[in-house]
Amino acid sequence: MAKTKPSIPKGTRDFGPEQMVRRNYIFDTVRTVFSKYGYSPIETPAMENLSTLLGKYGDEGDKLLFKILNSGDFIDKVEPSLLKPGKSNAVSLAICEKGLRYDLTVPFARFVVQYQNEITFPFKRYQIQPVWRADRPQKGRYREFYQCDVDVIGSNSLLNEAELVLIINEVFEKLNVHTLLKVNNRKILNGIAEVIGHADKLIDITVAIDKIEKIGIDAVNAELRERGIENAAVQKLQPIIQLQGSNNQKLATLRNVLQGSPIGLKGIDEMEELFRYIEAWGTLSAQVELDLSLARGLNYYTGAIFEVKALDIEMGSICGGGRYDDLTGIFGLPNVSGVGVSFGADRIYDVMLQLNLFPESLTSTTQVMFVNFGPAEVAYCMLAARKLRDAGISVEIYPDATKVKKQFEYANKRNIRFMVIAGETEIQNRQFSVKNMVTGNQVSIPYDSIEEHIKLNL
RNA sequence: GUGGAUGUAGCUCAGCUGGUUAGAGCACCAGAUUGUGGAUCUGGGGGUCGUGGGUUCAAGUCCCAUCUUCCACCCCA
């Protein structure tokens, strides 16, 4: 049999110890913040029934679902007429009833409907789990990645949106990532489309507007016409495309343009209320900006939408979300509104790595290591090691009595701060020699003062 | 899904218009130092040049396919 190099699927990654320490630092940070705001953890299975997943993310999203092949001789059940080239999609639906989850929001909606009688509303939950997308991998784009979701469902209050803004602010403040938080509202976008008489072309309009920074106003207008929007409507869009000023100024301009659209005006009311709340939080480290070009592809958003971009670096959005008024309706529980955001742990990791934002202290897990000179010497150390561990200090005893040089190299590579040496001399004097690997200083201390000494110098 | 680049030691890369035994730095291992790392010196191991096919007297180098990674579009965390 030919030897093949072991490998993992495209777009997936292994994580080594030093990566995991850093990833956990991100997970711990978001988890701490989430629970501080009163959110409780849940988990759902990696796979869901395809019927749960399909149709929730748009055509594009459906294509990116990983499907799981049925067990057994499923081919028998397939309509023979389907089994020909070009019918792959229909066949796949006939032979797959499960799929890997695409995000955490839809499974959450399914969860809420399923356990509606056991849940106390408003239900605030967080969920940190991997999701899968059959996308083509790219920078910051993986086929398996972790989302950290916070959602509150069963409350229409815009205070929830405001609180999510504060959560976003706090998470990135703690992680030291400078961010721009873009905010928009689907109702405003609907209003815009309505006002120019193209309620059906919402996506075309936002996609085009989105490119203004990249390709300029003329190209955007050209693209709009190309997408079937007549010149008069394009003219009507101009004040919106070129919207300038503070968030409140933008809203004032929009209010003017959207006079004829009740839904658009509702969106403006919502945004104004949200911005009032945000101001009431006081100073935030994240910049918050109303950005009309923010549309977000996910079909189910109906109100506020959010997206966070890291400043100082080129990377897709590192956090995104919004309000969905009727996601649970599809599963049979209508009129329950929810709002939430999702932090992209892997992209945050990439940003932090490139900007060197991980704390130095994350490089080491063990603080103290006992040198191993042999069974008798190790026995002399064991009680002391246990005492240090009981004191919450992470301690290793080197397992083999190899060359001391080798043991020191091991400790050095692992960034272990203190080496405790107990050989013949130390045992005779009932002492330890403690070497600080950072300064290189080595001192002899009495056997019983080891804990005190380490604590004092840590 | 469309278009474009890339792949040589564990890592970063060199290798000319095809031509002997494919190199360097870092990393690794051993020794100088039989109880002391991070510095220095000496020596050493490690490659079917992503994979498979083709052209050729001869392929790391040219051609085709395939996979990987990356970039743009689309979309998104």
Coordinates of C-alpha atoms (C1' of nucleotides) in Angstrom, one line a residue:
Chain A
M1 CA 0.0 0.0 0.0
A2 CA 1.3 3.4 -1.0
K3 CA 2.2 5.6 1.9
T4 CA 0.2 8.8 1.8
K5 CA 0.9 11.8 3.8
P6 CA -1.7 12.3 6.5
S7 CA -3.7 15.4 6.0
I8 CA -6.9 17.2 7.0
P9 CA -9.8 18.4 4.8
K10 CA -9.4 21.7 2.9
G11 CA -10.3 24.7 5.1
T12 CA -9.9 22.9 8.4
R13 CA -7.0 23.3 10.8
D14 CA -5.3 21.5 13.7
F15 CA -4.5 23.6 16.8
G16 CA -1.4 23.0 18.7
P17 CA -0.9 23.8 22.4
E18 CA 0.3 27.3 22.0
Q19 CA -2.6 28.1 19.6
M20 CA -5.1 26.5 22.0
V21 CA -3.9 28.6 24.9
R22 CA -4.5 31.7 22.8
R23 CA -7.8 30.5 21.4
N24 CA -9.0 29.8 25.0
Y25 CA -8.0 33.3 26.0
I26 CA -10.5 34.6 23.4
F27 CA -13.1 32.1 24.4
D28 CA -12.7 32.8 28.1
T29 CA -12.9 36.5 27.5
V30 CA -16.2 36.4 25.5
R31 CA -17.6 33.8 27.9
T32 CA -16.8 36.0 30.9
V33 CA -18.4 39.0 29.3
F34 CA -21.5 37.1 28.1
S35 CA -22.2 35.7 31.5
K36 CA -21.6 39.1 33.1
Y37 CA -24.6 40.4 31.1
G38 CA -26.8 37.6 32.3
Y39 CA -26.6 35.2 29.3
S40 CA -26.6 31.4 29.9
P41 CA -24.7 28.8 27.9
I42 CA -26.4 26.2 25.7
E43 CA -25.0 23.7 23.2
T44 CA -26.7 22.1 20.2
P45 CA -25.6 19.2 18.0
A46 CA -23.1 19.6 15.2
M47 CA -25.6 18.2 12.8
E48 CA -29.2 19.3 12.3
N49 CA -31.9 18.0 10.1
L50 CA -31.5 19.5 6.7
S51 CA -35.1 20.7 6.9
T52 CA -34.1 22.9 9.8
L53 CA -31.2 24.4 7.9
L54 CA -32.5 24.7 4.3
G55 CA -34.1 28.0 3.2
K56 CA -32.9 30.0 6.1
Y57 CA -29.7 31.5 4.6
G58 CA -30.8 32.2 1.0
D59 CA -29.8 30.3 -2.1
E60 CA -26.2 31.1 -1.5
G61 CA -26.3 29.7 2.0
D62 CA -28.1 26.5 1.0
K63 CA -25.3 25.8 -1.5
L64 CA -22.7 26.2 1.3
L65 CA -24.3 23.6 3.6
F66 CA -22.3 20.4 4.3
K67 CA -24.7 17.5 3.9
I68 CA -24.4 14.2 5.6
L69 CA -25.0 11.1 3.6
N70 CA -27.8 8.8 4.9
S71 CA -26.8 5.4 6.2
G72 CA -27.9 2.2 4.6
D73 CA -28.7 1.5 1.0
F74 CA -30.2 4.9 0.4
I75 CA -29.8 4.7 -3.4
D76 CA -32.8 2.4 -3.7
K77 CA -35.1 5.1 -2.6
V78 CA -33.9 7.6 -5.2
E79 CA -36.2 8.3 -8.1
P80 CA -34.2 6.7 -11.0
S81 CA -35.0 9.7 -13.2
L82 CA -32.9 11.8 -10.9
L83 CA -29.7 9.8 -11.3
K84 CA -28.1 11.7 -14.2
P85 CA -25.6 14.5 -14.6
G86 CA -26.9 17.9 -13.6
K87 CA -29.2 16.5 -11.0
S88 CA -26.6 16.3 -8.2
N89 CA -28.5 18.8 -6.1
A90 CA -31.8 17.0 -6.2
V91 CA -30.1 13.7 -5.6
S92 CA -28.2 15.0 -2.6
L93 CA -31.5 16.1 -1.1
A94 CA -32.8 12.6 -1.7
I95 CA -29.9 10.8 0.0
C96 CA -29.2 13.3 2.8
E97 CA -31.5 14.2 5.6
K98 CA -28.9 15.7 7.9
G99 CA -26.4 18.6 7.6
L100 CA -23.7 20.3 9.6
R101 CA -24.9 23.5 11.1
Y102 CA -24.1 26.7 9.1
D103 CA -24.4 29.1 12.1
L104 CA -25.7 29.0 15.6
T105 CA -28.7 31.3 15.2
V106 CA -30.9 29.0 13.3
P107 CA -30.3 26.0 15.6
F108 CA -31.0 28.3 18.5
A109 CA -34.4 29.2 17.0
R110 CA -35.1 25.5 16.6
F111 CA -34.0 25.0 20.2
V112 CA -36.3 27.8 21.5
V113 CA -39.3 26.4 19.7
Q114 CA -38.6 22.9 20.8
Y115 CA -38.3 23.9 24.5
Q116 CA -40.6 26.8 24.5
N117 CA -42.5 25.5 27.5
E118 CA -39.4 25.1 29.6
I119 CA -37.8 28.4 28.7
T120 CA -38.4 31.6 30.6
F121 CA -38.6 34.6 28.2
P122 CA -36.9 36.8 27.5
F123 CA -34.3 34.1 27.0
K124 CA -30.7 35.2 27.0
R125 CA -28.3 32.5 25.8
Y126 CA -24.8 32.3 24.6
Q127 CA -23.3 29.5 22.6
I128 CA -19.7 28.9 21.6
Q129 CA -19.3 26.1 19.1
P130 CA -17.9 25.4 15.6
V131 CA -19.9 25.9 12.4
W132 CA -19.2 24.6 8.9
R133 CA -19.5 26.1 5.5
A134 CA -18.6 24.5 2.2
D135 CA -17.0 27.8 1.1
R136 CA -13.8 28.2 -0.8
P137 CA -11.2 28.8 1.8
Q138 CA -9.4 32.2 1.8
K139 CA -7.7 34.5 4.2
G140 CA -9.9 34.6 7.3
R141 CA -12.3 32.2 5.7
Y142 CA -12.4 28.6 6.9
R143 CA -14.7 25.7 6.3
E144 CA -14.8 25.0 10.0
F145 CA -14.7 27.9 12.4
Y146 CA -16.0 28.9 15.8
Q147 CA -18.8 31.3 16.4
C148 CA -19.5 32.9 19.8
D149 CA -23.1 33.8 19.8
V150 CA -25.1 35.9 22.2
D151 CA -28.8 36.3 21.6
V152 CA -31.8 37.4 23.5
I153 CA -35.1 36.1 22.3
G154 CA -38.6 37.0 23.3
S155 CA -38.2 40.8 23.7
N156 CA -38.7 43.6 21.3
S157 CA -36.9 46.2 23.3
L158 CA -34.1 48.1 21.7
L159 CA -32.4 48.0 25.0
N160 CA -31.2 44.6 23.9
E161 CA -29.6 46.0 20.8
A162 CA -28.0 48.7 23.0
E163 CA -26.7 46.0 25.4
L164 CA -25.2 44.0 22.6
V165 CA -23.3 47.1 21.5
L166 CA -21.9 47.4 25.0
I167 CA -21.0 43.7 24.9
I168 CA -19.2 44.1 21.6
N169 CA -17.4 47.2 23.0
E170 CA -16.3 45.3 26.1
V171 CA -15.1 42.2 24.4
F172 CA -12.9 44.0 22.0
E173 CA -11.7 46.4 24.6
K174 CA -10.6 43.4 26.8
L175 CA -8.9 41.8 23.8
N176 CA -7.3 45.1 22.9
V177 CA -8.7 45.1 19.3
H178 CA -9.6 48.5 17.9
T179 CA -12.9 48.2 16.1
L180 CA -15.4 50.0 14.0
L181 CA -19.0 49.0 14.7
K182 CA -21.2 49.5 11.7
V183 CA -24.9 49.7 12.4
N184 CA -27.8 49.7 10.0
N185 CA -31.4 48.7 9.9
R186 CA -33.2 46.5 7.5
K187 CA -36.3 48.6 7.8
I188 CA -34.4 51.6 6.5
L189 CA -33.1 49.6 3.6
N190 CA -36.6 48.4 2.8
G191 CA -37.8 52.0 3.0
I192 CA -35.2 53.1 0.5
A193 CA -36.1 50.4 -1.9
E194 CA -39.8 51.3 -1.5
V195 CA -39.3 55.0 -2.0
I196 CA -37.6 54.5 -5.3
G197 CA -40.2 52.0 -6.4
H198 CA -38.0 48.9 -6.4
A199 CA -39.0 47.1 -3.2
D200 CA -37.9 43.9 -5.0
K201 CA -34.4 45.1 -5.8
L202 CA -33.2 45.7 -2.2
I203 CA -30.2 43.3 -2.6
D204 CA -29.1 44.8 -5.9
I205 CA -29.2 48.3 -4.3
T206 CA -27.3 47.4 -1.2
V207 CA -24.7 45.4 -3.1
A208 CA -24.1 48.4 -5.4
I209 CA -24.0 51.0 -2.6
D210 CA -21.6 48.8 -0.7
K211 CA -19.0 49.4 -3.5
I212 CA -18.9 53.2 -3.2
E213 CA -15.6 53.2 -1.4
K214 CA -14.0 50.8 -3.8
I215 CA -15.3 51.9 -7.2
G216 CA -16.7 55.4 -6.7
I217 CA -20.0 57.1 -7.3
D218 CA -20.2 56.9 -11.1
A219 CA -19.4 53.2 -11.2
V220 CA -22.0 52.6 -8.5
N221 CA -24.6 54.4 -10.5
A222 CA -23.7 52.6 -13.6
E223 CA -24.0 49.3 -11.8
L224 CA -27.4 50.3 -10.4
R225 CA -28.7 50.9 -14.0
E226 CA -27.1 47.7 -15.1
R227 CA -29.1 45.9 -12.4
G228 CA -32.3 47.3 -13.8
I229 CA -32.9 50.5 -11.9
E230 CA -34.0 53.3 -14.1
N231 CA -32.3 56.6 -14.1
A232 CA -35.0 58.5 -12.2
A233 CA -34.7 56.1 -9.4
V234 CA -30.9 56.2 -9.4
Q235 CA -31.2 60.0 -9.1
K236 CA -33.5 59.6 -6.2
L237 CA -30.8 57.4 -4.5
Q238 CA -28.1 60.0 -4.8
P239 CA -28.6 61.7 -1.4
I240 CA -28.6 58.2 0.2
I241 CA -25.5 56.9 -1.6
Q242 CA -23.6 60.0 -0.7
L243 CA -24.9 60.3 2.8
Q244 CA -22.4 62.2 5.0
G245 CA -22.1 63.6 8.5
S246 CA -22.7 62.3 12.0
N247 CA -25.0 59.4 12.7
N248 CA -27.8 61.8 13.7
Q249 CA -27.3 64.1 10.6
K250 CA -27.5 61.0 8.4
L251 CA -30.7 60.0 10.1
A252 CA -32.2 63.4 9.6
T253 CA -31.4 63.4 5.9
L254 CA -32.9 59.9 5.6
R255 CA -36.0 61.0 7.4
N256 CA -36.5 63.5 4.7
V257 CA -36.0 61.1 1.8
L258 CA -38.1 58.4 3.4
Q259 CA -41.2 60.5 4.0
G260 CA -43.4 58.3 1.9
S261 CA -42.3 55.0 3.6
P262 CA -43.8 54.1 6.9
I263 CA -41.5 51.1 7.3
G264 CA -38.5 53.3 6.5
L265 CA -39.6 55.9 9.1
K266 CA -40.0 53.1 11.6
G267 CA -36.4 52.1 11.0
I268 CA -35.3 55.6 11.5
D269 CA -37.2 55.8 14.8
E270 CA -35.5 52.6 15.9
M271 CA -32.0 53.8 15.0
E272 CA -32.5 57.1 16.8
E273 CA -33.7 55.3 19.9
L274 CA -30.7 52.9 19.7
F275 CA -28.3 55.8 19.3
R276 CA -29.8 57.5 22.3
Y277 CA -29.3 54.4 24.3
I278 CA -25.7 54.1 23.1
E279 CA -25.0 57.6 24.1
A280 CA -26.4 56.9 27.5
W281 CA -23.7 54.2 28.0
G282 CA -21.1 56.9 28.1
T283 CA -17.8 56.7 26.3
L284 CA -17.1 53.6 24.2
S285 CA -13.8 52.6 22.8
A286 CA -15.4 51.2 19.6
Q287 CA -16.4 53.7 17.0
V288 CA -20.1 53.3 16.2
E289 CA -21.2 54.3 12.7
L290 CA -24.4 54.2 10.8
D291 CA -23.5 52.6 7.5
L292 CA -26.2 52.3 4.9
S293 CA -24.1 50.0 2.7
L294 CA -24.3 47.4 5.4
A295 CA -26.9 44.8 4.3
R296 CA -25.8 41.4 5.5
G297 CA -26.8 38.4 3.4
L298 CA -28.6 36.4 6.0
N299 CA -32.3 36.5 5.0
Y300 CA -33.9 36.5 8.4
Y301 CA -32.8 39.9 9.7
T302 CA -35.7 42.4 10.0
G303 CA -34.4 45.3 12.2
A304 CA -31.0 46.5 13.4
I305 CA -28.0 44.9 11.8
F306 CA -24.4 44.9 13.1
E307 CA -21.0 44.3 11.8
V308 CA -17.7 44.8 13.4
K309 CA -14.5 45.4 11.5
A310 CA -11.0 45.5 13.0
L311 CA -9.2 48.7 12.4
D312 CA -5.4 48.6 11.7
I313 CA -5.8 45.5 9.5
E314 CA -7.4 44.1 6.5
M315 CA -9.8 41.4 7.5
G316 CA -13.5 40.6 6.9
S317 CA -16.0 41.3 9.6
I318 CA -15.0 39.8 12.9
C319 CA -18.5 40.0 14.5
G320 CA -21.9 40.4 13.0
G321 CA -25.6 40.0 13.8
G322 CA -28.9 41.7 14.0
R323 CA -32.6 41.5 14.9
Y324 CA -34.8 38.8 13.5
D325 CA -38.5 39.2 14.1
D326 CA -39.8 35.8 13.0
L327 CA -37.1 33.2 12.8
T328 CA -39.0 30.9 15.2
G329 CA -42.1 31.3 13.1
I330 CA -40.7 28.9 10.5
F331 CA -40.6 26.3 13.3
G332 CA -44.1 27.0 14.5
L333 CA -43.7 29.7 17.1
P334 CA -44.7 33.0 15.6
N335 CA -44.3 36.5 17.0
V336 CA -41.2 35.9 19.0
S337 CA -38.5 38.5 18.2
G338 CA -34.9 38.0 18.9
V339 CA -31.6 39.9 18.4
G340 CA -28.1 38.7 18.7
V341 CA -24.5 38.9 17.4
S342 CA -21.9 36.4 16.6
F343 CA -18.2 36.8 17.3
G344 CA -15.9 35.0 14.8
A345 CA -13.3 33.5 17.1
D346 CA -11.0 32.5 14.3
R347 CA -10.9 35.8 12.6
I348 CA -10.4 37.5 15.9
Y349 CA -7.5 35.1 16.5
D350 CA -6.0 36.0 13.1
V351 CA -6.3 39.7 13.8
M352 CA -4.8 39.5 17.2
L353 CA -1.9 37.3 16.0
Q354 CA -1.0 39.7 13.2
L355 CA -1.2 42.7 15.5
N356 CA 0.6 40.9 18.2
L357 CA -2.1 41.5 20.8
F358 CA -1.9 38.3 22.8
P359 CA -0.5 38.8 26.3
E360 CA 3.0 37.5 26.9
S361 CA 1.8 35.5 29.9
L362 CA 0.0 33.2 27.5
T363 CA 3.2 31.6 26.3
S364 CA 3.7 29.5 29.4
T365 CA 1.4 27.1 31.2
T366 CA 3.8 25.7 33.9
Q367 CA 5.2 28.1 36.4
V368 CA 7.5 25.9 38.4
M369 CA 9.5 22.8 37.5
F370 CA 11.3 20.4 39.8
V371 CA 14.5 18.9 38.4
N372 CA 14.6 15.2 38.5
F373 CA 17.9 13.7 39.8
G374 CA 16.5 10.3 40.6
P375 CA 13.9 8.5 42.7
A376 CA 15.2 9.5 46.1
E377 CA 15.6 13.2 45.1
V378 CA 12.1 13.2 43.5
A379 CA 10.6 11.8 46.6
Y380 CA 12.1 14.7 48.5
C381 CA 10.3 17.1 46.2
M382 CA 6.9 15.5 45.9
L383 CA 5.3 16.9 49.0
A384 CA 6.6 20.4 48.2
A385 CA 5.2 20.1 44.6
R386 CA 1.8 19.1 45.9
K387 CA 1.8 22.1 48.3
L388 CA 2.5 24.5 45.5
R389 CA -0.2 22.9 43.4
D390 CA -2.6 23.3 46.3
A391 CA -1.7 26.9 46.3
G392 CA -2.8 27.2 42.7
I393 CA 0.6 27.3 41.2
S394 CA 1.1 25.1 38.2
V395 CA 4.0 22.7 38.8
E396 CA 5.7 20.0 36.9
I397 CA 8.2 17.4 38.1
Y398 CA 10.3 16.3 35.2
P399 CA 9.4 12.7 34.7
D400 CA 12.8 11.3 33.8
A401 CA 16.2 11.6 35.5
T402 CA 17.9 12.7 32.3
K403 CA 20.8 15.1 32.0
V404 CA 20.2 18.3 33.9
K405 CA 21.1 20.3 30.8
K406 CA 18.3 18.6 29.0
Q407 CA 15.8 19.4 31.7
F408 CA 16.8 23.0 31.7
E409 CA 16.4 23.2 27.9
Y410 CA 13.0 21.7 28.2
A411 CA 12.0 24.3 30.8
N412 CA 13.5 27.1 28.8
K413 CA 11.6 26.2 25.7
R414 CA 8.4 26.0 27.6
N415 CA 9.0 29.4 29.3
I416 CA 8.9 27.9 32.7
R417 CA 9.7 30.6 35.2
F418 CA 11.2 28.7 38.1
M419 CA 13.4 25.7 38.4
V420 CA 13.6 24.0 41.7
I421 CA 16.8 21.9 42.2
A422 CA 17.1 19.4 45.0
G423 CA 20.1 17.1 44.8
E424 CA 22.4 15.6 47.4
T425 CA 23.6 18.9 48.9
E426 CA 20.1 20.5 49.2
I427 CA 18.7 17.3 50.8
Q428 CA 21.5 17.3 53.3
N429 CA 20.8 20.9 54.3
R430 CA 17.0 20.4 53.9
Q431 CA 16.9 23.1 51.3
F432 CA 15.9 23.8 47.8
S433 CA 17.8 25.8 45.2
V434 CA 15.5 27.9 43.2
K435 CA 16.6 29.4 39.9
N436 CA 14.7 32.2 38.2
M437 CA 14.9 31.4 34.5
V438 CA 14.2 35.0 33.5
T439 CA 16.9 36.7 35.6
G440 CA 19.2 33.7 35.9
N441 CA 19.4 34.2 39.6
Q442 CA 19.6 31.2 41.8
V443 CA 19.1 31.1 45.6
S444 CA 19.1 28.5 48.3
I445 CA 16.0 28.5 50.6
P446 CA 14.8 26.4 53.5
Y447 CA 12.6 23.4 52.5
D448 CA 9.5 24.9 54.2
S449 CA 9.7 28.3 52.7
I450 CA 9.3 27.1 49.0
E451 CA 5.7 28.2 48.7
E452 CA 6.3 31.6 50.2
H453 CA 9.4 32.1 48.0
I454 CA 7.6 31.3 44.8
K455 CA 4.6 33.3 45.6
L456 CA 6.7 36.3 46.5
N457 CA 8.6 36.2 43.2
L458 CA 5.9 35.2 40.9
Chain B
rG1 C1' -19.4 28.4 -8.3
rU2 C1' -15.9 31.9 -11.8
rG3 C1' -10.9 33.9 -12.7
rG4 C1' -5.6 34.1 -11.2
rA5 C1' -1.1 32.7 -8.5
rU6 C1' 1.6 29.1 -5.5
rG7 C1' 4.0 24.3 -3.8
rU8 C1' 12.0 22.6 -3.1
rA9 C1' 14.5 19.9 4.5
rG10 C1' 10.3 20.8 10.5
rC11 C1' 10.2 26.6 9.1
rU12 C1' 11.7 30.8 5.7
rC13 C1' 13.6 30.5 1.0
rA14 C1' 17.9 30.0 -3.2
rG15 C1' 18.5 26.8 -7.3
rC16 C1' 20.4 30.8 -14.5
rU17 C1' 18.1 29.5 -21.4
rG18 C1' 16.6 21.6 -18.9
rG19 C1' 22.9 19.0 -17.8
rU20 C1' 27.2 15.5 -12.5
rU21 C1' 26.1 14.0 -5.8
rA22 C1' 19.6 19.8 -4.9
rG23 C1' 21.9 24.3 -1.3
rA24 C1' 21.6 28.3 2.8
rG25 C1' 19.7 30.4 7.3
rC26 C1' 16.8 29.0 11.4
rA27 C1' 15.1 24.7 14.0
rC28 C1' 16.6 19.6 15.6
rC29 C1' 20.4 15.9 17.6
rA30 C1' 25.4 15.1 19.7
rG31 C1' 29.8 17.1 21.8
rA32 C1' 33.1 21.3 24.1
rU33 C1' 30.5 21.7 29.9
rU34 C1' 29.9 13.8 34.4
rG35 C1' 24.2 19.4 39.0
rU36 C1' 22.2 24.5 35.2
rG37 C1' 18.8 26.8 30.0
rG38 C1' 18.6 31.3 26.8
rA39 C1' 25.3 33.2 24.1
rU40 C1' 29.6 30.9 21.2
rC41 C1' 32.3 26.9 18.7
rU42 C1' 32.6 21.8 16.4
rG43 C1' 30.2 17.8 14.2
rG44 C1' 25.7 15.1 12.7
rG45 C1' 20.8 13.5 10.9
rG46 C1' 17.1 15.0 7.7
rG47 C1' 14.6 15.8 0.6
rU48 C1' 11.4 9.8 -4.3
rC49 C1' 11.8 18.9 -5.3
rG50 C1' 3.0 18.5 -3.5
rU51 C1' 1.0 14.0 -6.2
rG52 C1' 0.2 11.3 -10.9
rG53 C1' 1.2 11.1 -16.0
rG54 C1' 3.9 13.0 -20.4
rU55 C1' 8.1 15.3 -23.6
rU56 C1' 13.6 14.4 -23.6
rC57 C1' 19.8 11.0 -24.0
rA58 C1' 18.7 13.9 -19.5
rA59 C1' 13.3 17.2 -15.7
rG60 C1' 13.3 20.7 -9.3
rU61 C1' 13.4 23.3 -14.2
rC62 C1' 9.1 22.2 -20.0
rC63 C1' 3.7 20.2 -20.9
rC64 C1' -1.1 18.1 -19.0
rA65 C1' -4.0 16.5 -15.0
rU66 C1' -5.0 16.6 -9.8
rC67 C1' -4.5 18.2 -4.7
rU68 C1' -2.9 22.1 -1.2
rU69 C1' -2.3 27.1 0.2
rC70 C1' -3.1 32.1 -1.1
rC71 C1' -5.5 36.3 -4.0
rA72 C1' -9.8 38.6 -6.6
rC73 C1' -15.2 38.0 -7.6
rC74 C1' -19.6 36.1 -5.1
rC75 C1' -20.8 35.6 -0.2
rC76 C1' -19.6 35.8 4.8
rA77 C1' -17.4 35.1 10.9

